[in-house]
């Protein structure tokens, strides 16, 4: 509330309109300051580093946007949970759980450094991969890129698990700057899908354009928020968390990731 200085006399009654205008301007300035504070706090939360020095912290304000109630799940989700995407052999003796956000730059660093090895070990049957995907960076930084990318990944999953994995890799290979909402552009997502042979079918294009799997993406995001995971990327092998980002902030290499797996499951 703005007070009148003691040495300032009240304005004459004939300037009531001017006093109203000044009051409205003061209120507008206050509102702008409040919005600036909110944005500053949100960005700070987005780039916070988890103790141990690695992952992007999940905002505690992330929540279901309400659209998950009418979610249409794509084909090829987990038989036990439609919010989980499983890649690899169903009878693999071990499970690698990967928690990521498509806008997360630390996830991109991990995928670039060790992603091919992560897939190779799944392809040879050492474990199956369970993807748990988040959209918290939309909540922290604004925009819709995480949600739009996840919904498009759902359309890819509807085409097949291999198509999902290939599109997943293309998204990380072409990730925009964290503060840019590049994935929020549907046409850009469709252009990227063109890099996956056979993915850009009429059904896929329709699903991405119409947002068929937006509700599913919200449901997947809600499941992530309830998982107890505090940052991305988080990688667990049979429930045991692997240190895939070092204290220096650098992701493990493929060889280092293989060693972590061997140390955890033996062999």
XYZ file of C-alpha atoms in Angstrom:
267
model
C 0.000 0.000 0.000
C 1.437 3.406 -0.993
C 1.343 6.155 1.654
C 1.197 9.915 1.014
C 4.364 11.799 2.090
C 3.741 14.052 5.107
C 4.760 17.183 3.246
C 2.467 16.545 0.303
C -0.955 18.190 0.387
C -4.043 16.322 -0.773
C -5.015 17.047 -4.354
C -8.081 19.232 -4.920
C -11.373 17.469 -5.390
C -11.465 18.584 -9.005
C -8.603 16.164 -9.799
C -10.319 12.991 -8.594
C -9.899 11.481 -12.055
C -6.156 12.134 -11.898
C -5.929 10.508 -8.449
C -7.735 7.443 -9.777
C -5.349 7.256 -12.731
C -2.325 7.454 -10.435
C -3.725 4.758 -8.151
C -4.277 2.460 -11.133
C -0.706 3.035 -12.338
C 0.668 2.237 -8.870
C -1.305 -0.991 -8.738
C -0.025 -1.958 -12.195
C 3.572 -1.394 -11.061
C 2.983 -3.578 -7.998
C 1.507 -6.357 -10.150
C 4.508 -6.241 -12.489
C 6.901 -6.562 -9.554
C 4.967 -9.571 -8.258
C 5.097 -11.257 -11.674
C 8.834 -10.594 -11.914
C 9.418 -12.169 -8.514
C 7.401 -15.248 -9.460
C 9.327 -15.757 -12.695
C 12.649 -15.326 -10.908
C 11.768 -17.946 -8.299
C 10.573 -20.394 -10.973
C 13.753 -20.092 -13.036
C 15.902 -20.517 -9.940
C 14.028 -23.724 -9.109
C 14.488 -24.991 -12.656
C 18.260 -24.745 -12.597
C 18.788 -25.846 -9.019
C 21.319 -28.635 -8.660
C 20.524 -31.685 -6.592
C 22.933 -32.451 -3.753
C 25.589 -34.641 -5.284
C 25.894 -32.217 -8.164
C 24.098 -33.684 -11.119
C 20.469 -33.554 -12.090
C 17.959 -30.806 -12.691
C 15.715 -30.518 -9.665
C 12.027 -31.274 -9.996
C 9.782 -28.356 -9.060
C 7.608 -29.105 -6.062
C 4.883 -27.101 -7.778
C 4.577 -29.539 -10.681
C 1.083 -30.945 -10.805
C -1.477 -32.678 -12.994
C -3.002 -30.217 -15.443
C -6.343 -31.984 -15.248
C -6.324 -33.471 -18.727
C -5.144 -36.930 -17.632
C -8.646 -37.940 -16.568
C -9.629 -38.502 -20.208
C -6.229 -39.814 -21.327
C -6.082 -41.949 -24.461
C -3.084 -44.243 -24.065
C -1.067 -45.176 -27.134
C -0.490 -48.793 -28.065
C 2.612 -50.545 -26.728
C 2.638 -49.027 -23.249
C 3.458 -51.309 -20.343
C 0.845 -54.012 -19.806
C 0.736 -53.156 -16.092
C 0.988 -49.355 -16.272
C 0.065 -47.206 -19.279
C 2.410 -44.445 -18.059
C 5.552 -46.555 -18.540
C 7.270 -47.216 -21.871
C 9.235 -50.470 -21.970
C 12.040 -51.009 -24.467
C 13.847 -54.342 -24.780
C 13.122 -58.000 -24.210
C 10.187 -58.620 -21.899
C 11.962 -61.586 -20.280
C 15.209 -59.719 -19.593
C 16.569 -60.615 -16.133
C 16.990 -57.006 -15.019
C 15.188 -53.661 -15.330
C 16.783 -50.291 -15.999
C 14.465 -47.429 -14.997
C 15.234 -44.132 -16.736
C 13.627 -40.862 -15.551
C 13.916 -37.970 -18.009
C 12.389 -34.730 -19.298
C 12.785 -34.004 -23.010
C 13.794 -30.385 -22.243
C 16.389 -31.396 -19.637
C 19.922 -30.512 -20.849
C 21.569 -32.874 -18.359
C 19.453 -35.707 -19.787
C 20.649 -34.699 -23.243
C 24.270 -34.812 -22.071
C 23.762 -38.316 -20.660
C 22.007 -39.552 -23.814
C 24.789 -38.134 -25.998
C 27.546 -39.674 -23.901
C 26.137 -43.092 -23.001
C 22.817 -43.459 -24.831
C 24.080 -45.864 -27.501
C 25.540 -48.164 -24.858
C 22.329 -48.004 -22.805
C 20.430 -49.249 -25.849
C 23.047 -51.815 -26.813
C 22.881 -53.516 -23.415
C 19.092 -53.643 -23.700
C 19.261 -55.018 -27.244
C 21.560 -57.837 -26.144
C 19.189 -58.742 -23.301
C 21.119 -57.598 -20.237
C 18.067 -55.653 -19.075
C 14.895 -54.027 -20.344
C 14.460 -50.250 -20.115
C 11.474 -48.617 -18.453
C 11.080 -44.946 -19.398
C 9.394 -42.616 -16.890
C 8.989 -39.224 -18.523
C 8.432 -35.805 -16.978
C 7.273 -32.335 -18.013
C 8.372 -30.306 -14.991
C 10.525 -27.932 -17.044
C 7.359 -26.543 -18.627
C 6.139 -25.695 -15.140
C 9.463 -24.143 -14.141
C 10.367 -22.216 -17.275
C 7.034 -21.737 -19.004
C 6.002 -23.034 -22.391
C 4.690 -26.386 -23.546
C 7.750 -28.060 -25.077
C 8.085 -30.935 -22.617
C 4.386 -31.783 -22.810
C 4.239 -31.427 -26.604
C 7.338 -33.574 -27.088
C 5.964 -36.234 -24.735
C 2.605 -36.264 -26.524
C 4.409 -36.617 -29.866
C 6.501 -39.431 -28.369
C 3.187 -41.077 -27.463
C 2.176 -40.873 -31.118
C 5.496 -42.496 -32.024
C 4.893 -45.204 -29.426
C 1.511 -45.896 -30.987
C 3.411 -46.756 -34.172
C 5.791 -49.065 -32.308
C 8.330 -49.262 -29.470
C 11.263 -49.066 -31.890
C 9.757 -45.930 -33.417
C 9.375 -44.423 -29.947
C 13.011 -45.155 -29.095
C 14.262 -43.710 -32.386
C 12.133 -40.566 -31.960
C 13.293 -40.286 -28.330
C 16.886 -40.247 -29.577
C 16.121 -37.694 -32.318
C 14.505 -35.349 -29.778
C 17.601 -35.398 -27.583
C 19.912 -35.013 -30.576
C 17.967 -31.876 -31.564
C 17.116 -30.488 -28.134
C 16.703 -26.683 -28.121
C 18.287 -24.494 -25.468
C 16.639 -25.138 -22.106
C 15.150 -21.643 -21.939
C 13.725 -21.898 -25.462
C 10.410 -23.624 -26.095
C 11.368 -25.140 -29.444
C 9.484 -28.383 -28.871
C 6.324 -26.352 -28.327
C 6.087 -25.959 -32.117
C 4.124 -28.918 -33.530
C 5.495 -28.338 -37.024
C 9.042 -28.566 -35.666
C 8.223 -31.873 -33.968
C 6.828 -33.195 -37.251
C 9.987 -32.099 -39.058
C 12.097 -33.995 -36.519
C 9.878 -37.052 -36.910
C 10.904 -37.081 -40.564
C 14.357 -38.204 -39.403
C 12.897 -41.533 -38.229
C 12.331 -43.804 -41.230
C 8.675 -44.797 -41.564
C 7.454 -42.833 -38.543
C 5.715 -39.940 -40.230
C 2.585 -41.824 -41.236
C -0.788 -40.191 -41.762
C -1.932 -41.524 -38.383
C 1.165 -40.201 -36.611
C 0.858 -36.774 -38.216
C -2.833 -36.581 -37.303
C -2.157 -37.613 -33.697
C 0.574 -34.999 -33.256
C -1.382 -32.238 -34.984
C -4.577 -32.904 -33.033
C -2.851 -33.581 -29.712
C -4.362 -37.044 -29.384
C -1.974 -38.055 -26.612
C -1.849 -34.832 -24.613
C -4.030 -36.380 -21.916
C -1.752 -39.406 -21.777
C 1.273 -37.125 -21.504
C -0.343 -35.402 -18.505
C -0.981 -38.790 -16.895
C 2.629 -39.852 -17.483
C 3.832 -36.569 -15.972
C 1.618 -37.029 -12.925
C 3.030 -40.529 -12.390
C 6.549 -39.096 -12.542
C 5.670 -36.418 -9.985
C 4.414 -39.131 -7.614
C 7.471 -41.365 -8.122
C 9.608 -39.697 -5.463
C 12.389 -39.025 -7.976
C 13.962 -35.639 -7.226
C 15.730 -34.834 -10.474
C 16.536 -35.812 -14.038
C 18.234 -37.790 -15.301
C 17.775 -40.493 -12.698
C 18.754 -44.030 -13.672
C 18.063 -47.080 -11.509
C 19.025 -50.691 -12.120
C 16.722 -53.095 -10.290
C 15.842 -50.209 -7.998
C 19.430 -49.211 -7.216
C 20.349 -45.717 -8.402
C 23.357 -45.463 -10.695
C 25.645 -42.418 -10.603
C 25.415 -41.529 -14.275
C 26.534 -37.914 -13.735
C 29.800 -37.361 -11.930
C 30.604 -34.853 -9.203
C 32.183 -32.703 -11.924
C 28.835 -32.544 -13.731
C 29.988 -34.724 -16.608
C 27.966 -37.761 -17.737
C 29.488 -41.220 -17.744
C 30.845 -42.611 -20.974
C 29.547 -45.810 -22.519
C 32.401 -47.794 -20.996
C 31.815 -46.285 -17.578
C 28.099 -47.030 -17.814
C 28.819 -50.664 -18.687
C 31.095 -50.886 -15.655
C 28.338 -49.494 -13.426
C 25.932 -52.119 -14.732
C 28.422 -54.922 -14.173
C 29.169 -53.724 -10.652
C 25.446 -53.706 -9.865
C 24.340 -57.019 -11.359
C 27.662 -58.835 -11.518
C 29.442 -60.281 -14.510
